[in-house]
Each structure stands twice: as structure tokens, then as C-alpha cells.
Amino acid sequence: MKQEIKPATGRLGVLVVGVGGAVATTMITGTLASRKGLAKPIGSISQLATMRMENNEEKLIKDVVPLTDLNDIVFGGWDIFPDNAYEAAMYAEVLKEKDLNGVKDELEAIKPMSAAFDHNFAKRLNGTYIKNAATRWDMVEQLRQDIRDFKAANNCDRIVVLWAASTEIYVPLSDEHQSLAALEKAMKENNTEVISPSMCYAYAAIAEGAPFIMGAPNLCVDTPAMWEFSKKMNVPISGKDFKSGQTLMKTVLAPMFKTRMLGVSGWFSTNILGNRDGEVLDQPENFKTKEVSKLSVIDTIFEPEKFPDLYGDVYHKVRINYYPPRKDNKEAWDNIDIFGWMGYPMEIKVNFLCRDSILAAPIALDLVLFSDLAMRAGMCGIQTWLSFFCKSPMHDFEHQPEHDLFTQWRMVKQTLRNMIGEKEPDYLA
């Protein structure tokens, strides 16, 4: 049954939290360069991937699914520094100046709005361009006004809000997150212990009818209060934490071990990273948020309770080390101790010399386009089908997250096929 999907008419405003950060400026530059024919959107599922139709014909996803055209996107957002997107991208040093200069005028025109920021949630950052808000509720009201003003000033039909800012400190789920009424009460009472700035952005986006995407592992929209609000407002939410480097490898290798029924006794992961994200994660409270996100992957894939002989005693350790000389060029190193027939041990070592923002940028773009599609298709609440793009996929208390990359990819295609009234092809025909 084909879903009723509103057409992608008019302009789509993409408001990025952390618009001057490495991931955001890389995504924006690549998108602008792609629509001018100066670059190809490599890594983007929405732009380059194909899908097999019921008649076994293979077509580009963007040719069969009504996605927003890249030419119809307008970028904006918030940042704790006032630099325009060109200045910010130069500072980030991810892309070469010649690549930035191809879209320099457009980047210079993207000037951030002042950010909702609380130094206690990211102690390594000292923002100079921040809102003065008496309470968290006041913070929300200011952000809602920003969204309305941007939408009007840029003649946008629709808005999507994307968090591409740094990881906040670890916040455990508490009573204030259990219902919408409790969340709003905590915001109005300015309970800064349990209400993070990211929650204010998420609330403001949902209140304004804009899909919200959480690109970091913060406790934000993955609470009963936000699920309730997103359903009440008929708005899709997704996240969390872009699945870009080391975890991407884990969600490929772990399913391979399990499919072959090979045992795993230990998995040691370490990273060195020198950009602003690395600096923030050097703070133990912020690293804990990321650690919880990264550690959750293996257990869910291996199902140790079902296969105790193979995965009942896996020692899993994750480390992230701030190393300024590397800047955005992250090195992820994994040592995996596996065992096979009759328990004989083997080792696998993976050394992934990746570029953090180069891998994250297309994920951010795809999440924006697919979230907008979900909104136009009348979908709301947690978008489980977008787990493919996330390290720590959002899920409610009744479900387990799916981490296997190949199962996640099938979920993406199955959802898209359902939207356009297609069925999976018979590969044996």
C-alpha cells in the first residue's frame, strides 16, 4: 500500500546546532559544491545509492523516492562562536581552501544565530556568542523564535533541526524525563541538572513542527517525555550519534563473527582525535556519554544470553584520547581476540585512519533528507528505520536497538519501498 507523501515543494531550511563546527561546515560545503557540480556527494545514501524494484530493476533511491532536491536547501543554525561558515570551515581545517573557495560567497552568507549554551555541559568549550536566558523555558522560547524568524526570512516551507554540536556530559534518565508534563515543569523551574541545552533545542524544534535529529550521544530526545511530545506534534525524531568510524567497523565485523558462529573473548578499541570533539571528550563526564554509546553496540549484536559459549564473556574496552596534532584525522585501532573450531584462538587487528567529518557529513545530510521525507509521509516519533546512520539507535523500552549494519540497511530499503508501494524483489526468481 503506497503511503500518501506530501510533495517536496518550496524550500527546506536546515538549521544546524553547531553550524560552525567541523561536521556541519563539511556537510554544508559538500552540499553546496555538489549542487554546483564542483564535487560528488560521495558517501551519501540519498544521493548515490540504488534500490532494486519488485521487477528486479535497479534505480537510484532519489529517482523513485520524493526527496528534497539539494538545490532547494537553505542552511542556517546556531553556534557558540560568531564566525560565518567560511571562517569556521577555515578554522576547522578539514577541507582545503581551494574547495571552500568554490562556494565561498554562499558560506560567508551563513551567519550563525547565538547559541543556547551551558558551560557545565561542555567544560572544555568557552562560547562567546551565547543567549542570555533566565530559565531553560526562556531558552526554549528564544530558540522557537529563532526558528520562526529563519523560516520567514528565508521563505522556507519546512524546517529540519540537526544537532551537530559537541557531546554533552552524561545525564542519567530521571523522573523529569518520564512525561511531557514533568519535562515542561523542570524547564520552567530551571532545573539545570537534568535539562540540558540539547533538550531545549529538541523541544523547540518539535514545538515548531520541525523534525529533530540528534547527532551526538547526549540524552536528549531518547526520553519518554520527548517521545510523547513528538507524537503529540506529529513530528519525527531520530538519532543518536553519527555512525561514522570505529563503530561503523564494529557493526560490520560483529555480524560477520556471529553469522559464522565464531567466538569473541575480547575487543579493545582506542582512538586518537585532535579536533574540537576530541577536546570535549577529553573531559571524563563528556567521555562517559560517548563510552555508553560505543559500548552498547557489541552486546546487542552478539546476544550473549542466547550464545553464552561464544559471547558470554567478552571483555570490551573503549578509549578516546585527545591528540591535537591529528586535528580531524582520527585514528581508530581495534584489537579483537576471537576463537574458532575447538576453541583455538586467533586475532584480528584493524587500523582505520579515517577523517571524522568526511565520514559524518554525508550521514548528516541523509538524516536531514530522510527526516524531512518522514515528516511529509506523516510519520512521527522514533524513526527506527534511520538506525543505519546511528551509533546508538534510539528505541523505546519495549524494543531492543538494531545494530547490525546489514539488517539496518534492509530496514531503510523496506521503509522506502513501503512508502512508494513497492515490494521486495524475489532474488530467486
Short mmCIF file of N, CA, C and O in Angstrom, two decimals, residues 93-177:
data_model
loop_
_atom_site.label_atom_id
_atom_site.label_comp_id
_atom_site.label_asym_id
_atom_site.label_seq_id
_atom_site.Cartn_x
_atom_site.Cartn_y
_atom_site.Cartn_z
N GLU A 93 39.82 23.29 9.48
CA GLU A 93 40.91 22.68 8.70
C GLU A 93 40.61 21.25 8.26
O GLU A 93 41.50 20.40 8.22
N VAL A 94 39.35 21.00 7.92
CA VAL A 94 39.00 19.69 7.37
C VAL A 94 39.17 19.73 5.86
O VAL A 94 39.80 18.85 5.26
N LEU A 95 38.63 20.76 5.24
CA LEU A 95 38.67 20.91 3.78
C LEU A 95 39.73 21.91 3.36
O LEU A 95 40.04 22.85 4.08
N LYS A 96 40.27 21.69 2.17
CA LYS A 96 41.29 22.60 1.64
C LYS A 96 40.66 23.91 1.21
O LYS A 96 39.48 23.96 0.81
N GLU A 97 41.46 24.96 1.27
CA GLU A 97 40.96 26.30 0.94
C GLU A 97 40.39 26.36 -0.47
O GLU A 97 39.37 27.01 -0.72
N LYS A 98 41.01 25.64 -1.42
CA LYS A 98 40.52 25.67 -2.80
C LYS A 98 39.11 25.09 -2.91
O LYS A 98 38.30 25.54 -3.72
N ASP A 99 38.80 24.10 -2.06
CA ASP A 99 37.45 23.52 -2.08
C ASP A 99 36.44 24.45 -1.42
O ASP A 99 35.28 24.52 -1.85
N LEU A 100 36.88 25.16 -0.40
CA LEU A 100 36.00 26.14 0.25
C LEU A 100 35.75 27.34 -0.66
O LEU A 100 34.64 27.87 -0.71
N ASN A 101 36.77 27.75 -1.40
CA ASN A 101 36.65 28.94 -2.24
C ASN A 101 35.64 28.78 -3.37
O ASN A 101 35.09 29.76 -3.87
N GLY A 102 35.36 27.54 -3.76
CA GLY A 102 34.37 27.30 -4.82
C GLY A 102 32.97 27.73 -4.43
O GLY A 102 32.14 28.02 -5.29
N VAL A 103 32.71 27.78 -3.12
CA VAL A 103 31.39 28.18 -2.63
C VAL A 103 31.53 29.25 -1.54
O VAL A 103 30.70 29.36 -0.64
N LYS A 104 32.60 30.03 -1.64
CA LYS A 104 32.94 30.99 -0.59
C LYS A 104 31.82 31.98 -0.29
O LYS A 104 31.48 32.22 0.88
N ASP A 105 31.23 32.56 -1.34
CA ASP A 105 30.18 33.57 -1.13
C ASP A 105 29.00 32.99 -0.36
O ASP A 105 28.45 33.64 0.55
N GLU A 106 28.60 31.78 -0.73
CA GLU A 106 27.46 31.14 -0.05
C GLU A 106 27.79 30.81 1.40
O GLU A 106 26.95 30.97 2.29
N LEU A 107 29.03 30.37 1.65
CA LEU A 107 29.44 30.06 3.02
C LEU A 107 29.50 31.31 3.88
O LEU A 107 29.09 31.30 5.04
N GLU A 108 30.00 32.39 3.30
CA GLU A 108 30.11 33.65 4.06
C GLU A 108 28.74 34.20 4.43
O GLU A 108 28.58 34.91 5.42
N ALA A 109 27.73 33.85 3.62
CA ALA A 109 26.36 34.34 3.88
C ALA A 109 25.68 33.58 5.02
O ALA A 109 24.65 34.02 5.54
N ILE A 110 26.26 32.45 5.42
CA ILE A 110 25.68 31.66 6.51
C ILE A 110 26.28 32.14 7.82
O ILE A 110 27.40 31.78 8.20
N LYS A 111 25.52 32.97 8.51
CA LYS A 111 25.97 33.54 9.79
C LYS A 111 25.14 32.92 10.91
O LYS A 111 23.91 32.90 10.83
N PRO A 112 25.78 32.42 11.94
CA PRO A 112 25.03 31.71 12.99
C PRO A 112 24.19 32.63 13.86
O PRO A 112 24.49 33.82 14.02
N MET A 113 23.14 32.06 14.41
CA MET A 113 22.38 32.71 15.48
C MET A 113 23.09 32.36 16.79
O MET A 113 23.77 31.33 16.87
N SER A 114 22.94 33.18 17.81
CA SER A 114 23.60 32.90 19.08
C SER A 114 23.04 31.61 19.69
O SER A 114 21.86 31.30 19.55
N ALA A 115 23.92 30.87 20.33
CA ALA A 115 23.57 29.52 20.79
C ALA A 115 22.99 29.50 22.20
O ALA A 115 23.31 30.33 23.04
N ALA A 116 22.14 28.50 22.43
CA ALA A 116 21.71 28.16 23.80
C ALA A 116 22.80 27.26 24.35
O ALA A 116 23.03 26.17 23.83
N PHE A 117 23.49 27.73 25.37
CA PHE A 117 24.70 27.04 25.82
C PHE A 117 24.82 27.11 27.34
O PHE A 117 24.44 28.10 27.96
N ASP A 118 25.34 26.03 27.90
CA ASP A 118 25.62 25.98 29.33
C ASP A 118 27.00 25.35 29.49
O ASP A 118 27.20 24.18 29.16
N HIS A 119 27.93 26.14 29.96
CA HIS A 119 29.33 25.72 30.08
C HIS A 119 29.47 24.43 30.89
O HIS A 119 30.38 23.63 30.65
N ASN A 120 28.57 24.19 31.83
CA ASN A 120 28.65 23.00 32.67
C ASN A 120 28.46 21.71 31.88
O ASN A 120 28.85 20.64 32.35
N PHE A 121 27.85 21.80 30.70
CA PHE A 121 27.61 20.61 29.89
C PHE A 121 28.73 20.34 28.89
O PHE A 121 28.75 19.30 28.24
N ALA A 122 29.64 21.29 28.73
CA ALA A 122 30.82 21.12 27.86
C ALA A 122 31.91 22.04 28.39
O ALA A 122 32.15 23.12 27.86
N LYS A 123 32.58 21.59 29.45
CA LYS A 123 33.51 22.46 30.19
C LYS A 123 34.73 22.87 29.37
O LYS A 123 35.38 23.87 29.70
N ARG A 124 35.06 22.13 28.32
CA ARG A 124 36.23 22.48 27.52
C ARG A 124 35.93 23.58 26.50
O ARG A 124 36.84 24.08 25.82
N LEU A 125 34.66 23.92 26.35
CA LEU A 125 34.28 24.97 25.38
C LEU A 125 33.97 26.27 26.11
O LEU A 125 33.27 26.27 27.13
N ASN A 126 34.49 27.35 25.58
CA ASN A 126 34.22 28.67 26.16
C ASN A 126 33.54 29.54 25.11
O ASN A 126 34.18 30.30 24.39
N GLY A 127 32.23 29.37 25.00
CA GLY A 127 31.46 30.08 23.99
C GLY A 127 31.38 31.57 24.28
O GLY A 127 31.23 31.99 25.42
N THR A 128 31.49 32.35 23.21
CA THR A 128 31.41 33.81 23.35
C THR A 128 30.13 34.38 22.75
O THR A 128 29.83 35.55 22.91
N TYR A 129 29.37 33.53 22.05
CA TYR A 129 28.20 34.01 21.30
C TYR A 129 26.99 33.21 21.78
O TYR A 129 26.50 32.32 21.10
N ILE A 130 26.55 33.54 23.00
CA ILE A 130 25.52 32.70 23.62
C ILE A 130 24.34 33.53 24.12
O ILE A 130 24.46 34.72 24.40
N LYS A 131 23.22 32.84 24.22
CA LYS A 131 21.99 33.51 24.64
C LYS A 131 22.00 33.79 26.14
O LYS A 131 22.58 33.03 26.91
N ASN A 132 21.33 34.83 26.50
CA ASN A 132 21.12 35.15 27.92
C ASN A 132 19.69 34.74 28.25
O ASN A 132 18.74 35.42 27.89
N ALA A 133 19.56 33.60 28.90
CA ALA A 133 18.22 33.08 29.20
C ALA A 133 18.07 32.89 30.71
O ALA A 133 18.93 32.28 31.35
N ALA A 134 16.99 33.40 31.26
CA ALA A 134 16.76 33.32 32.71
C ALA A 134 16.50 31.89 33.16
O ALA A 134 16.93 31.47 34.22
N THR A 135 15.79 31.13 32.31
CA THR A 135 15.45 29.74 32.63
C THR A 135 15.59 28.89 31.37
O THR A 135 15.70 29.41 30.26
N ARG A 136 15.52 27.58 31.57
CA ARG A 136 15.54 26.68 30.41
C ARG A 136 14.30 26.92 29.53
O ARG A 136 14.36 26.79 28.31
N TRP A 137 13.18 27.26 30.15
CA TRP A 137 11.97 27.54 29.38
C TRP A 137 12.16 28.78 28.51
O TRP A 137 11.74 28.81 27.35
N ASP A 138 12.82 29.79 29.07
CA ASP A 138 13.13 31.00 28.32
C ASP A 138 14.06 30.67 27.16
O ASP A 138 13.93 31.21 26.05
N MET A 139 15.01 29.76 27.40
CA MET A 139 15.92 29.29 26.36
C MET A 139 15.13 28.67 25.20
O MET A 139 15.39 28.95 24.03
N VAL A 140 14.15 27.84 25.54
CA VAL A 140 13.28 27.21 24.53
C VAL A 140 12.54 28.28 23.73
O VAL A 140 12.47 28.22 22.50
N GLU A 141 11.95 29.25 24.43
CA GLU A 141 11.18 30.30 23.75
C GLU A 141 12.04 31.09 22.77
O GLU A 141 11.61 31.43 21.67
N GLN A 142 13.27 31.39 23.16
CA GLN A 142 14.18 32.11 22.26
C GLN A 142 14.52 31.28 21.02
O GLN A 142 14.59 31.80 19.91
N LEU A 143 14.73 29.98 21.22
CA LEU A 143 15.03 29.10 20.09
C LEU A 143 13.83 28.96 19.15
O LEU A 143 13.98 28.96 17.93
N ARG A 144 12.65 28.87 19.71
CA ARG A 144 11.44 28.80 18.88
C ARG A 144 11.30 30.05 18.02
O ARG A 144 10.95 29.97 16.83
N GLN A 145 11.60 31.20 18.61
CA GLN A 145 11.54 32.46 17.86
C GLN A 145 12.58 32.47 16.75
O GLN A 145 12.32 32.93 15.63
N ASP A 146 13.77 31.94 17.04
CA ASP A 146 14.82 31.84 16.02
C ASP A 146 14.35 31.02 14.82
O ASP A 146 14.57 31.38 13.67
N ILE A 147 13.70 29.90 15.11
CA ILE A 147 13.20 29.02 14.04
C ILE A 147 12.16 29.74 13.20
O ILE A 147 12.20 29.71 11.96
N ARG A 148 11.23 30.41 13.87
CA ARG A 148 10.19 31.15 13.14
C ARG A 148 10.78 32.27 12.29
O ARG A 148 10.40 32.46 11.13
N ASP A 149 11.75 32.99 12.87
CA ASP A 149 12.37 34.11 12.14
C ASP A 149 13.14 33.62 10.92
O ASP A 149 13.07 34.21 9.85
N PHE A 150 13.90 32.52 11.09
CA PHE A 150 14.68 31.98 9.97
C PHE A 150 13.74 31.50 8.86
O PHE A 150 13.98 31.75 7.68
N LYS A 151 12.68 30.83 9.25
CA LYS A 151 11.73 30.28 8.27
C LYS A 151 11.11 31.41 7.44
O LYS A 151 11.01 31.31 6.21
N ALA A 152 10.74 32.49 8.11
CA ALA A 152 10.12 33.63 7.41
C ALA A 152 11.15 34.37 6.55
O ALA A 152 10.87 34.68 5.38
N ALA A 153 12.31 34.64 7.11
CA ALA A 153 13.33 35.42 6.39
C ALA A 153 13.84 34.71 5.15
O ALA A 153 14.23 35.35 4.16
N ASN A 154 13.85 33.36 5.18
CA ASN A 154 14.39 32.60 4.05
C ASN A 154 13.31 31.92 3.21
O ASN A 154 13.62 31.10 2.35
N ASN A 155 12.05 32.31 3.49
CA ASN A 155 10.93 31.81 2.69
C ASN A 155 10.92 30.28 2.61
O ASN A 155 10.81 29.70 1.53
N CYS A 156 11.06 29.65 3.76
CA CYS A 156 11.10 28.18 3.82
C CYS A 156 9.71 27.61 4.06
O CYS A 156 8.95 28.13 4.86
N ASP A 157 9.42 26.51 3.39
CA ASP A 157 8.17 25.80 3.61
C ASP A 157 8.27 24.88 4.82
O ASP A 157 7.29 24.66 5.54
N ARG A 158 9.48 24.32 5.01
CA ARG A 158 9.68 23.32 6.05
C ARG A 158 11.05 23.55 6.70
O ARG A 158 11.95 24.13 6.08
N ILE A 159 11.18 23.05 7.94
CA ILE A 159 12.45 23.16 8.68
C ILE A 159 12.81 21.79 9.24
O ILE A 159 11.93 21.04 9.68
N VAL A 160 14.10 21.46 9.22
CA VAL A 160 14.64 20.31 9.95
C VAL A 160 15.75 20.84 10.85
O VAL A 160 16.54 21.68 10.42
N VAL A 161 15.80 20.37 12.10
CA VAL A 161 16.84 20.79 13.03
C VAL A 161 17.77 19.61 13.31
O VAL A 161 17.31 18.51 13.65
N LEU A 162 19.06 19.85 13.15
CA LEU A 162 20.08 18.82 13.29
C LEU A 162 21.09 19.22 14.36
O LEU A 162 21.67 20.31 14.30
N TRP A 163 21.32 18.35 15.33
CA TRP A 163 22.37 18.59 16.32
C TRP A 163 23.69 18.03 15.78
O TRP A 163 23.84 16.83 15.60
N ALA A 164 24.64 18.94 15.48
CA ALA A 164 25.98 18.52 15.06
C ALA A 164 27.02 19.18 15.97
O ALA A 164 28.15 19.42 15.57
N ALA A 165 26.59 19.48 17.18
CA ALA A 165 27.48 20.11 18.16
C ALA A 165 28.16 19.02 19.00
O ALA A 165 27.96 17.83 18.78
N SER A 166 28.94 19.46 19.98
CA SER A 166 29.74 18.53 20.78
C SER A 166 28.88 17.68 21.71
O SER A 166 27.72 17.98 21.98
N THR A 167 29.50 16.61 22.19
CA THR A 167 28.86 15.70 23.15
C THR A 167 28.74 16.39 24.51
O THR A 167 29.71 16.91 25.03
N GLU A 168 27.54 16.36 25.07
CA GLU A 168 27.33 16.93 26.40
C GLU A 168 27.72 15.92 27.47
O GLU A 168 27.93 14.73 27.18
N ILE A 169 27.80 16.39 28.71
CA ILE A 169 28.12 15.49 29.81
C ILE A 169 27.01 14.43 29.96
O ILE A 169 25.89 14.63 29.51
N TYR A 170 27.37 13.35 30.62
CA TYR A 170 26.41 12.26 30.80
C TYR A 170 25.29 12.68 31.77
O TYR A 170 25.55 13.16 32.87
N VAL A 171 24.06 12.52 31.30
CA VAL A 171 22.89 12.83 32.13
C VAL A 171 22.05 11.56 32.22
O VAL A 171 21.55 11.08 31.20
N PRO A 172 21.90 10.97 33.40
CA PRO A 172 21.07 9.76 33.51
C PRO A 172 19.58 10.09 33.38
O PRO A 172 19.16 11.21 33.67
N LEU A 173 18.83 9.12 32.92
CA LEU A 173 17.38 9.28 32.80
C LEU A 173 16.80 9.48 34.20
O LEU A 173 17.10 8.72 35.12
N SER A 174 15.98 10.53 34.38
CA SER A 174 15.41 10.80 35.70
C SER A 174 13.91 11.02 35.60
O SER A 174 13.33 10.99 34.50
N ASP A 175 13.27 11.25 36.74
CA ASP A 175 11.81 11.41 36.79
C ASP A 175 11.35 12.55 35.90
O ASP A 175 10.26 12.50 35.31
N GLU A 176 12.17 13.58 35.79
CA GLU A 176 11.79 14.76 34.99
C GLU A 176 11.70 14.46 33.50
O GLU A 176 11.14 15.23 32.73
N HIS A 177 12.25 13.32 33.08
CA HIS A 177 12.23 12.95 31.66
C HIS A 177 11.12 11.95 31.33
O HIS A 177 10.98 11.53 30.18
#
